[in-house]
Amino acid sequence: MAEQRNIYNKHFVNKLAYSIKAAYSSFPKDAFVSSVFHKEWDNQSLKDRMRHITIMLHKHLALDYQGALAVLYKVAPEFKGQLAGIIFPDYVEQYGLNEWDTSMEALAVFTTYSTSEFAVRPFLLKNQKRMMKQFLTWSTHKNEHVRRLASEGCRPRLPWGISIVSFKKDPTPIFPVLNNLLQDPSLYVRKSVANNLNDVSKTHSDLLLGFTEANLNTHPHTDWILKHACRTLLKNGHPKALQLFGFNQSHQVTISNFQLSATEVIVGNSLTFQFDLYGETEEKIRIEYAVDYVKSRGNRTRKVFKLAEFQVKKHLSKHYERKLSFKDLSTRKHYSGLHTLTLLVNGIEMKSLDFHLQ
C-alpha cells in the first residue's frame, strides 16, 4: 500500500479541484488544494491521504450531506476506473453513517466508478443485520459492480478493509448473498465470490467443503467459483478438497531427473529447476512446487506455486523446466540461508532439493 499512496498526488488533487469547481462554482479551489498538501503529506499512507482529502473536501464544500453528494455525483464519473475514485465512497463513510438510505444509494452509485467495498465496512459494523439485507438486495442488481459490492463488502478478510470478526467466527450469514451469485455471468463478480469463500476456508474449512460438495457440478460458473475458492485448501494438500476436484492421492506417477541449476544462489539472481514426470495410468493430476523461504528471524515459511494440472494419459512422459527469481519485491524480501524446493503431485511430496541463498 506504500506505493499505492501515490495515486493521491498533485495531479489528482488538482483534477479533483477543477472538476468540483466546474460542478459547483462556489467551491474555493485554490484554498482546497493548499489545505491538502500539509507538512505531513509525504509521510502519509494511502488511507491517511484519502481521509485527509475527504475532510478538506467537506470543509471547503461547506454543504450539508445531501448537497455535497449532489456535487460528487456530477464529479465521480470523471474518475471512472481509477482506484483513486474510492475518495467518493470514503466521503459517504465519513459523513453518511447516520443517513442510511441516502448513503446506500450513494455507495451503489460510486461503486460503479471505482469501488465502495471499503466504505461499506463501518455500516456493516454499525448494523450487521441491516447491511446484510442490503447486500442481499444488491446481489440481484443489474449492474455487475453493485453485485460485486454485495460479495466483496461482506468478505471476512477484505485486504485493506476493516476485518469483520463476527464473520471470522461464524460466516454463515454470508452464504445467502453468495448463493445468489454462484452462477453470475460476470467474471468480475465470480472472482469476488471465490475470494470471499477462500476467506471462509481459512477459519472454517469444513463449512466451505460442505458448501462446495453441495453445489459442485451444478453450473460451469459455479464450478469455477468453487475451485478458485478452494485454492488455499488445494495448495495445502487438503485430502477432501483434492478428492472433490478429482485428484486421487493414490496416484501412480513418478518423478525423475529432478535437478537444480545451482546449489548456491545470490539474492537478485534466478534458479532454474527441471524434472521428468511419468504416468503409469490415466488420471487427473495437479503438479505444484513449494519453496521453503528463510524469513528475517531465521525461521522458514512455505509458499506453494501451481505448475500444471491435466489428465495424464497412460505411459505419458513430460519434461518440465521452470525459473525461480530471487529478486526482492514489495511483497517478498529474501534472506540468506538454506532453502528447500519440493515437488508435489496431488498434494503429496515427491522430491525435495536444498539450495543456499546468499
Short mmCIF file of C-alpha atoms in Angstrom, two decimals:
data_model
loop_
_atom_site.label_atom_id
_atom_site.label_comp_id
_atom_site.label_asym_id
_atom_site.label_seq_id
_atom_site.Cartn_x
_atom_site.Cartn_y
_atom_site.Cartn_z
CA MET A 1 0.00 0.00 0.00
CA ALA A 2 3.01 2.29 0.48
CA GLU A 3 3.49 2.58 -3.29
CA GLN A 4 -0.25 2.87 -3.94
CA ARG A 5 -0.46 6.03 -1.84
CA ASN A 6 0.93 7.98 -4.77
CA ILE A 7 -2.39 7.69 -6.59
CA TYR A 8 -3.16 10.69 -4.43
CA ASN A 9 -0.70 13.19 -5.88
CA LYS A 10 -0.75 16.79 -7.07
CA HIS A 11 -2.22 15.82 -10.43
CA PHE A 12 -5.14 14.02 -8.80
CA VAL A 13 -5.84 16.75 -6.26
CA ASN A 14 -5.75 19.47 -8.94
CA LYS A 15 -8.01 17.46 -11.24
CA LEU A 16 -10.44 16.88 -8.39
CA ALA A 17 -10.41 20.58 -7.52
CA TYR A 18 -11.06 21.67 -11.11
CA SER A 19 -13.84 19.11 -11.54
CA ILE A 20 -15.62 20.18 -8.36
CA LYS A 21 -15.24 23.84 -9.28
CA ALA A 22 -16.88 23.11 -12.64
CA ALA A 23 -19.78 21.36 -10.91
CA TYR A 24 -20.09 23.86 -8.06
CA SER A 25 -18.91 27.37 -8.86
CA SER A 26 -18.71 28.47 -5.20
CA PHE A 27 -16.04 25.90 -4.40
CA PRO A 28 -12.77 27.60 -3.27
CA LYS A 29 -10.49 25.54 -5.48
CA ASP A 30 -7.14 27.08 -4.57
CA ALA A 31 -7.80 27.05 -0.84
CA PHE A 32 -8.77 23.38 -1.04
CA VAL A 33 -5.58 22.40 -2.91
CA SER A 34 -3.41 24.35 -0.44
CA SER A 35 -5.08 22.67 2.52
CA VAL A 36 -4.43 19.16 1.17
CA PHE A 37 -0.65 19.42 0.96
CA HIS A 38 0.27 19.91 4.58
CA LYS A 39 3.70 19.21 6.08
CA GLU A 40 2.99 15.51 6.85
CA TRP A 41 1.72 14.68 3.34
CA ASP A 42 4.88 12.90 2.12
CA ASN A 43 4.85 10.53 5.09
CA GLN A 44 1.17 9.65 5.00
CA SER A 45 -0.24 6.27 3.92
CA LEU A 46 -2.83 5.86 1.17
CA LYS A 47 -5.68 5.74 3.68
CA ASP A 48 -4.38 8.74 5.59
CA ARG A 49 -4.07 10.78 2.40
CA MET A 50 -7.53 9.73 1.28
CA ARG A 51 -9.12 10.63 4.60
CA HIS A 52 -7.33 13.99 4.75
CA ILE A 53 -8.58 14.85 1.26
CA THR A 54 -12.10 13.83 2.29
CA ILE A 55 -12.03 16.05 5.38
CA MET A 56 -10.66 19.03 3.45
CA LEU A 57 -13.24 18.44 0.72
CA HIS A 58 -16.04 18.52 3.26
CA LYS A 59 -14.63 21.64 4.89
CA HIS A 60 -14.34 23.60 1.64
CA LEU A 61 -17.60 22.41 0.08
CA ALA A 62 -19.36 23.77 3.18
CA LEU A 63 -22.58 21.99 2.20
CA ASP A 64 -24.87 19.62 4.04
CA TYR A 65 -24.52 15.91 3.30
CA GLN A 66 -27.11 15.72 0.55
CA GLY A 67 -25.85 18.91 -1.05
CA ALA A 68 -22.30 17.58 -1.09
CA LEU A 69 -23.45 14.29 -2.64
CA ALA A 70 -25.23 16.19 -5.40
CA VAL A 71 -21.88 17.73 -6.35
CA LEU A 72 -19.94 14.48 -6.03
CA TYR A 73 -22.44 12.64 -8.22
CA LYS A 74 -21.50 15.02 -11.04
CA VAL A 75 -17.76 14.64 -10.49
CA ALA A 76 -17.31 10.90 -9.78
CA PRO A 77 -17.81 9.72 -13.41
CA GLU A 78 -14.65 11.62 -14.40
CA PHE A 79 -12.63 9.20 -12.22
CA LYS A 80 -14.21 6.01 -13.51
CA GLY A 81 -11.90 3.01 -13.43
CA GLN A 82 -9.38 4.67 -11.12
CA LEU A 83 -8.57 3.34 -7.65
CA ALA A 84 -8.31 6.95 -6.52
CA GLY A 85 -12.07 7.14 -7.04
CA ILE A 86 -12.54 5.49 -3.64
CA ILE A 87 -12.38 9.04 -2.32
CA PHE A 88 -16.12 9.38 -3.13
CA PRO A 89 -17.29 6.32 -1.12
CA ASP A 90 -14.93 7.49 1.63
CA TYR A 91 -16.94 10.71 1.85
CA VAL A 92 -20.04 8.59 2.41
CA GLU A 93 -18.27 6.52 5.08
CA GLN A 94 -17.07 9.62 6.89
CA TYR A 95 -20.20 11.75 6.78
CA GLY A 96 -23.13 9.45 5.98
CA LEU A 97 -23.24 6.80 8.71
CA ASN A 98 -26.38 8.40 10.15
CA GLU A 99 -28.04 8.85 6.75
CA TRP A 100 -28.52 5.17 5.95
CA ASP A 101 -30.86 5.15 2.93
CA THR A 102 -29.16 8.10 1.26
CA SER A 103 -25.75 6.53 1.86
CA MET A 104 -26.76 3.15 0.46
CA GLU A 105 -27.87 4.82 -2.74
CA ALA A 106 -24.61 6.79 -2.91
CA LEU A 107 -22.41 3.73 -2.30
CA ALA A 108 -24.20 1.85 -5.09
CA VAL A 109 -23.62 4.74 -7.48
CA PHE A 110 -19.99 5.35 -6.54
CA THR A 111 -19.02 1.67 -6.73
CA THR A 112 -19.78 1.70 -10.46
CA TYR A 113 -16.93 4.17 -10.96
CA SER A 114 -14.36 2.71 -8.55
CA THR A 115 -15.37 0.55 -5.57
CA SER A 116 -17.28 1.10 -2.34
CA GLU A 117 -16.03 -2.14 -0.76
CA PHE A 118 -14.03 -0.36 1.95
CA ALA A 119 -16.66 2.26 2.74
CA VAL A 120 -19.41 -0.31 3.45
CA ARG A 121 -17.49 -1.89 6.32
CA PRO A 122 -18.35 0.69 9.01
CA PHE A 123 -22.02 0.36 8.02
CA LEU A 124 -21.69 -3.42 8.42
CA LEU A 125 -20.19 -2.98 11.88
CA LYS A 126 -22.87 -0.49 12.87
CA ASN A 127 -25.83 -2.66 11.85
CA GLN A 128 -24.90 -6.09 10.51
CA LYS A 129 -28.47 -7.29 10.03
CA ARG A 130 -29.49 -4.22 8.04
CA MET A 131 -26.32 -4.22 5.94
CA MET A 132 -26.63 -7.91 5.11
CA LYS A 133 -30.19 -7.26 3.94
CA GLN A 134 -28.77 -4.53 1.69
CA PHE A 135 -26.09 -6.89 0.35
CA LEU A 136 -28.82 -9.42 -0.44
CA THR A 137 -30.69 -6.78 -2.45
CA TRP A 138 -27.53 -5.71 -4.24
CA SER A 139 -26.73 -9.33 -5.12
CA THR A 140 -29.57 -9.26 -7.67
CA HIS A 141 -28.74 -5.81 -9.07
CA LYS A 142 -28.49 -5.41 -12.85
CA ASN A 143 -25.04 -3.76 -12.59
CA GLU A 144 -22.09 -6.14 -12.11
CA HIS A 145 -20.22 -3.59 -9.99
CA VAL A 146 -23.05 -3.43 -7.49
CA ARG A 147 -23.38 -7.23 -7.43
CA ARG A 148 -19.65 -7.48 -6.79
CA LEU A 149 -20.03 -5.00 -3.92
CA ALA A 150 -22.54 -7.38 -2.34
CA SER A 151 -19.87 -10.08 -2.21
CA GLU A 152 -16.74 -8.02 -1.66
CA GLY A 153 -18.33 -5.91 1.04
CA CYS A 154 -19.06 -8.88 3.30
CA ARG A 155 -15.72 -10.67 2.95
CA PRO A 156 -14.43 -11.69 6.40
CA ARG A 157 -10.85 -10.70 5.50
CA LEU A 158 -11.04 -7.94 2.91
CA PRO A 159 -7.49 -6.74 2.05
CA TRP A 160 -7.04 -3.12 3.14
CA GLY A 161 -10.54 -3.23 4.64
CA ILE A 162 -11.78 -3.43 8.22
CA SER A 163 -11.79 -7.06 9.38
CA ILE A 164 -15.22 -8.44 10.30
CA VAL A 165 -14.54 -10.51 13.42
CA SER A 166 -18.10 -11.87 13.65
CA PHE A 167 -17.78 -13.41 10.16
CA LYS A 168 -14.47 -14.99 11.09
CA LYS A 169 -16.27 -16.67 13.99
CA ASP A 170 -19.43 -17.50 12.05
CA PRO A 171 -19.50 -16.89 8.28
CA THR A 172 -22.95 -18.43 7.73
CA PRO A 173 -24.73 -15.01 7.33
CA ILE A 174 -22.66 -14.51 4.17
CA PHE A 175 -23.98 -17.56 2.33
CA PRO A 176 -27.44 -16.29 1.29
CA VAL A 177 -25.71 -13.42 -0.53
CA LEU A 178 -23.17 -15.69 -2.21
CA ASN A 179 -25.86 -18.20 -3.21
CA ASN A 180 -27.41 -15.51 -5.41
CA LEU A 181 -24.07 -15.04 -7.19
CA LEU A 182 -22.93 -18.62 -7.79
CA GLN A 183 -23.99 -18.54 -11.45
CA ASP A 184 -23.20 -14.89 -12.09
CA PRO A 185 -22.35 -14.18 -15.75
CA SER A 186 -19.65 -11.66 -14.77
CA LEU A 187 -16.13 -12.96 -14.11
CA TYR A 188 -15.53 -9.81 -12.08
CA VAL A 189 -18.28 -10.90 -9.70
CA ARG A 190 -17.31 -14.58 -9.72
CA LYS A 191 -13.74 -13.72 -8.66
CA SER A 192 -15.10 -11.80 -5.69
CA VAL A 193 -17.36 -14.69 -4.63
CA ALA A 194 -14.41 -17.09 -4.86
CA ASN A 195 -12.23 -14.75 -2.79
CA ASN A 196 -14.96 -14.42 -0.18
CA LEU A 197 -15.26 -18.20 0.10
CA ASN A 198 -11.49 -18.54 0.21
CA ASP A 199 -11.55 -16.23 3.25
CA VAL A 200 -14.03 -18.65 4.82
CA SER A 201 -11.70 -21.60 4.13
CA LYS A 202 -9.04 -20.10 6.40
CA THR A 203 -11.17 -20.45 9.52
CA HIS A 204 -13.98 -22.86 8.56
CA SER A 205 -12.61 -25.34 6.00
CA ASP A 206 -15.28 -27.93 6.77
CA LEU A 207 -18.03 -25.38 6.16
CA LEU A 208 -16.56 -24.43 2.78
CA LEU A 209 -16.04 -28.06 1.76
CA GLY A 210 -19.64 -28.89 2.65
CA PHE A 211 -20.84 -25.90 0.63
CA THR A 212 -18.60 -26.98 -2.26
CA GLU A 213 -19.86 -30.56 -2.20
CA ALA A 214 -23.48 -29.39 -2.19
CA ASN A 215 -23.03 -27.05 -5.19
CA LEU A 216 -20.34 -28.69 -7.31
CA ASN A 217 -21.34 -29.80 -10.84
CA THR A 218 -24.48 -27.66 -10.90
CA HIS A 219 -23.21 -24.99 -13.32
CA PRO A 220 -19.89 -24.22 -15.07
CA HIS A 221 -19.69 -20.77 -13.43
CA THR A 222 -20.34 -22.33 -10.04
CA ASP A 223 -17.64 -24.95 -10.57
CA TRP A 224 -15.12 -22.24 -11.45
CA ILE A 225 -16.01 -20.27 -8.31
CA LEU A 226 -15.79 -23.29 -6.02
CA LYS A 227 -12.44 -24.46 -7.33
CA HIS A 228 -10.95 -20.99 -7.03
CA ALA A 229 -12.48 -20.73 -3.55
CA CYS A 230 -10.72 -23.95 -2.52
CA ARG A 231 -7.32 -22.85 -3.85
CA THR A 232 -5.75 -22.47 -0.40
CA LEU A 233 -7.00 -25.89 0.67
CA LEU A 234 -5.74 -27.41 -2.58
CA LYS A 235 -2.32 -25.81 -2.13
CA ASN A 236 -2.21 -27.14 1.41
CA GLY A 237 -2.93 -30.64 0.11
CA HIS A 238 -6.25 -30.97 1.96
CA PRO A 239 -7.41 -34.55 1.14
CA LYS A 240 -11.13 -33.71 1.00
CA ALA A 241 -10.59 -30.70 -1.27
CA LEU A 242 -8.38 -32.75 -3.61
CA GLN A 243 -10.92 -35.56 -3.69
CA LEU A 244 -13.82 -33.21 -4.52
CA PHE A 245 -11.99 -31.99 -7.62
CA GLY A 246 -10.94 -35.44 -8.77
CA PHE A 247 -7.34 -35.58 -7.59
CA ASN A 248 -6.58 -39.11 -6.38
CA GLN A 249 -3.85 -39.29 -3.75
CA SER A 250 -3.09 -42.94 -4.51
CA HIS A 251 -1.67 -41.93 -7.89
CA GLN A 252 0.86 -43.83 -9.97
CA VAL A 253 3.12 -41.02 -11.08
CA THR A 254 6.90 -40.95 -10.80
CA ILE A 255 9.32 -38.02 -10.79
CA SER A 256 12.86 -38.46 -12.10
CA ASN A 257 15.88 -36.34 -13.08
CA PHE A 258 14.94 -33.59 -10.61
CA GLN A 259 17.81 -31.08 -10.83
CA LEU A 260 18.70 -27.53 -9.83
CA SER A 261 20.89 -25.29 -11.97
CA ALA A 262 22.91 -24.38 -8.86
CA THR A 263 23.13 -25.17 -5.16
CA GLU A 264 24.01 -21.58 -4.25
CA VAL A 265 22.11 -18.51 -5.44
CA ILE A 266 22.74 -14.81 -4.84
CA VAL A 267 19.77 -12.63 -3.93
CA GLY A 268 18.66 -10.84 -7.08
CA ASN A 269 19.51 -13.78 -9.34
CA SER A 270 17.47 -16.74 -10.58
CA LEU A 271 17.50 -20.50 -10.14
CA THR A 272 16.29 -23.00 -12.75
CA PHE A 273 14.89 -26.40 -11.89
CA GLN A 274 13.83 -29.28 -14.13
CA PHE A 275 12.36 -32.76 -13.84
CA ASP A 276 10.66 -35.53 -15.79
CA LEU A 277 7.22 -36.87 -14.97
CA TYR A 278 5.94 -40.31 -15.95
CA GLY A 279 2.36 -41.50 -15.54
CA GLU A 280 1.69 -45.21 -15.47
CA THR A 281 -2.11 -44.95 -15.66
CA GLU A 282 -4.68 -42.41 -16.84
CA GLU A 283 -5.63 -39.99 -14.06
CA LYS A 284 -6.10 -36.32 -13.22
CA ILE A 285 -3.07 -34.73 -11.60
CA ARG A 286 -2.10 -31.38 -10.13
CA ILE A 287 1.61 -30.56 -10.08
CA GLU A 288 2.91 -27.91 -7.69
CA TYR A 289 6.24 -26.82 -6.33
CA ALA A 290 6.86 -25.45 -2.86
CA VAL A 291 9.67 -23.20 -1.70
CA ASP A 292 10.59 -23.08 1.98
CA TYR A 293 11.79 -19.48 2.25
CA VAL A 294 14.02 -18.28 5.07
CA LYS A 295 12.46 -15.36 6.93
CA SER A 296 14.08 -12.42 8.73
CA ARG A 297 14.25 -14.28 12.07
CA GLY A 298 15.78 -17.40 10.53
CA ASN A 299 12.61 -19.49 10.53
CA ARG A 300 11.23 -20.86 7.27
CA THR A 301 7.83 -20.36 5.63
CA ARG A 302 6.49 -22.45 2.76
CA LYS A 303 4.99 -20.91 -0.37
CA VAL A 304 3.25 -23.23 -2.84
CA PHE A 305 3.01 -22.48 -6.57
CA LYS A 306 0.82 -24.28 -9.09
CA LEU A 307 2.80 -25.60 -12.05
CA ALA A 308 0.33 -27.66 -14.10
CA GLU A 309 -2.96 -29.50 -13.97
CA PHE A 310 -4.09 -32.03 -16.57
CA GLN A 311 -5.33 -35.53 -17.34
CA VAL A 312 -2.38 -37.91 -17.54
CA LYS A 313 -2.57 -40.44 -20.34
CA LYS A 314 -1.28 -43.96 -19.79
CA HIS A 315 2.51 -44.17 -20.07
CA LEU A 316 2.81 -40.41 -20.63
CA SER A 317 6.22 -38.77 -20.15
CA LYS A 318 6.64 -35.00 -19.80
CA HIS A 319 9.62 -32.77 -19.16
CA TYR A 320 9.32 -29.56 -17.12
CA GLU A 321 11.71 -26.67 -16.66
CA ARG A 322 10.98 -23.54 -14.65
CA LYS A 323 12.88 -20.49 -13.41
CA LEU A 324 12.65 -19.08 -9.88
CA SER A 325 13.51 -15.43 -9.34
CA PHE A 326 15.04 -14.27 -6.07
CA LYS A 327 14.75 -10.59 -6.81
CA ASP A 328 13.34 -8.66 -3.85
CA LEU A 329 9.78 -7.43 -4.30
CA SER A 330 7.49 -5.19 -2.29
CA THR A 331 5.59 -8.36 -1.32
CA ARG A 332 8.59 -10.58 -0.63
CA LYS A 333 12.08 -9.90 0.71
CA HIS A 334 14.67 -12.65 0.50
CA TYR A 335 17.05 -13.66 3.29
CA SER A 336 20.22 -15.74 3.34
CA GLY A 337 20.10 -19.35 4.43
CA LEU A 338 19.13 -22.88 3.49
CA HIS A 339 16.05 -23.05 1.26
CA THR A 340 14.22 -26.15 0.03
CA LEU A 341 12.39 -26.75 -3.25
CA THR A 342 9.81 -29.54 -3.16
CA LEU A 343 7.73 -31.07 -5.96
CA LEU A 344 4.18 -32.13 -5.12
CA VAL A 345 1.69 -34.22 -7.09
CA ASN A 346 -1.92 -34.15 -5.89
CA GLY A 347 -0.77 -32.73 -2.58
CA ILE A 348 1.84 -35.45 -1.93
CA GLU A 349 5.51 -34.51 -1.61
CA MET A 350 7.52 -36.36 -4.25
CA LYS A 351 11.06 -34.95 -4.33
CA SER A 352 13.00 -32.23 -2.48
CA LEU A 353 16.31 -30.46 -3.07
CA ASP A 354 18.12 -27.90 -0.91
CA PHE A 355 19.99 -24.78 -2.00
CA HIS A 356 21.62 -21.87 -0.24
CA LEU A 357 20.65 -18.26 -0.82
CA GLN A 358 23.35 -15.69 -0.21
#
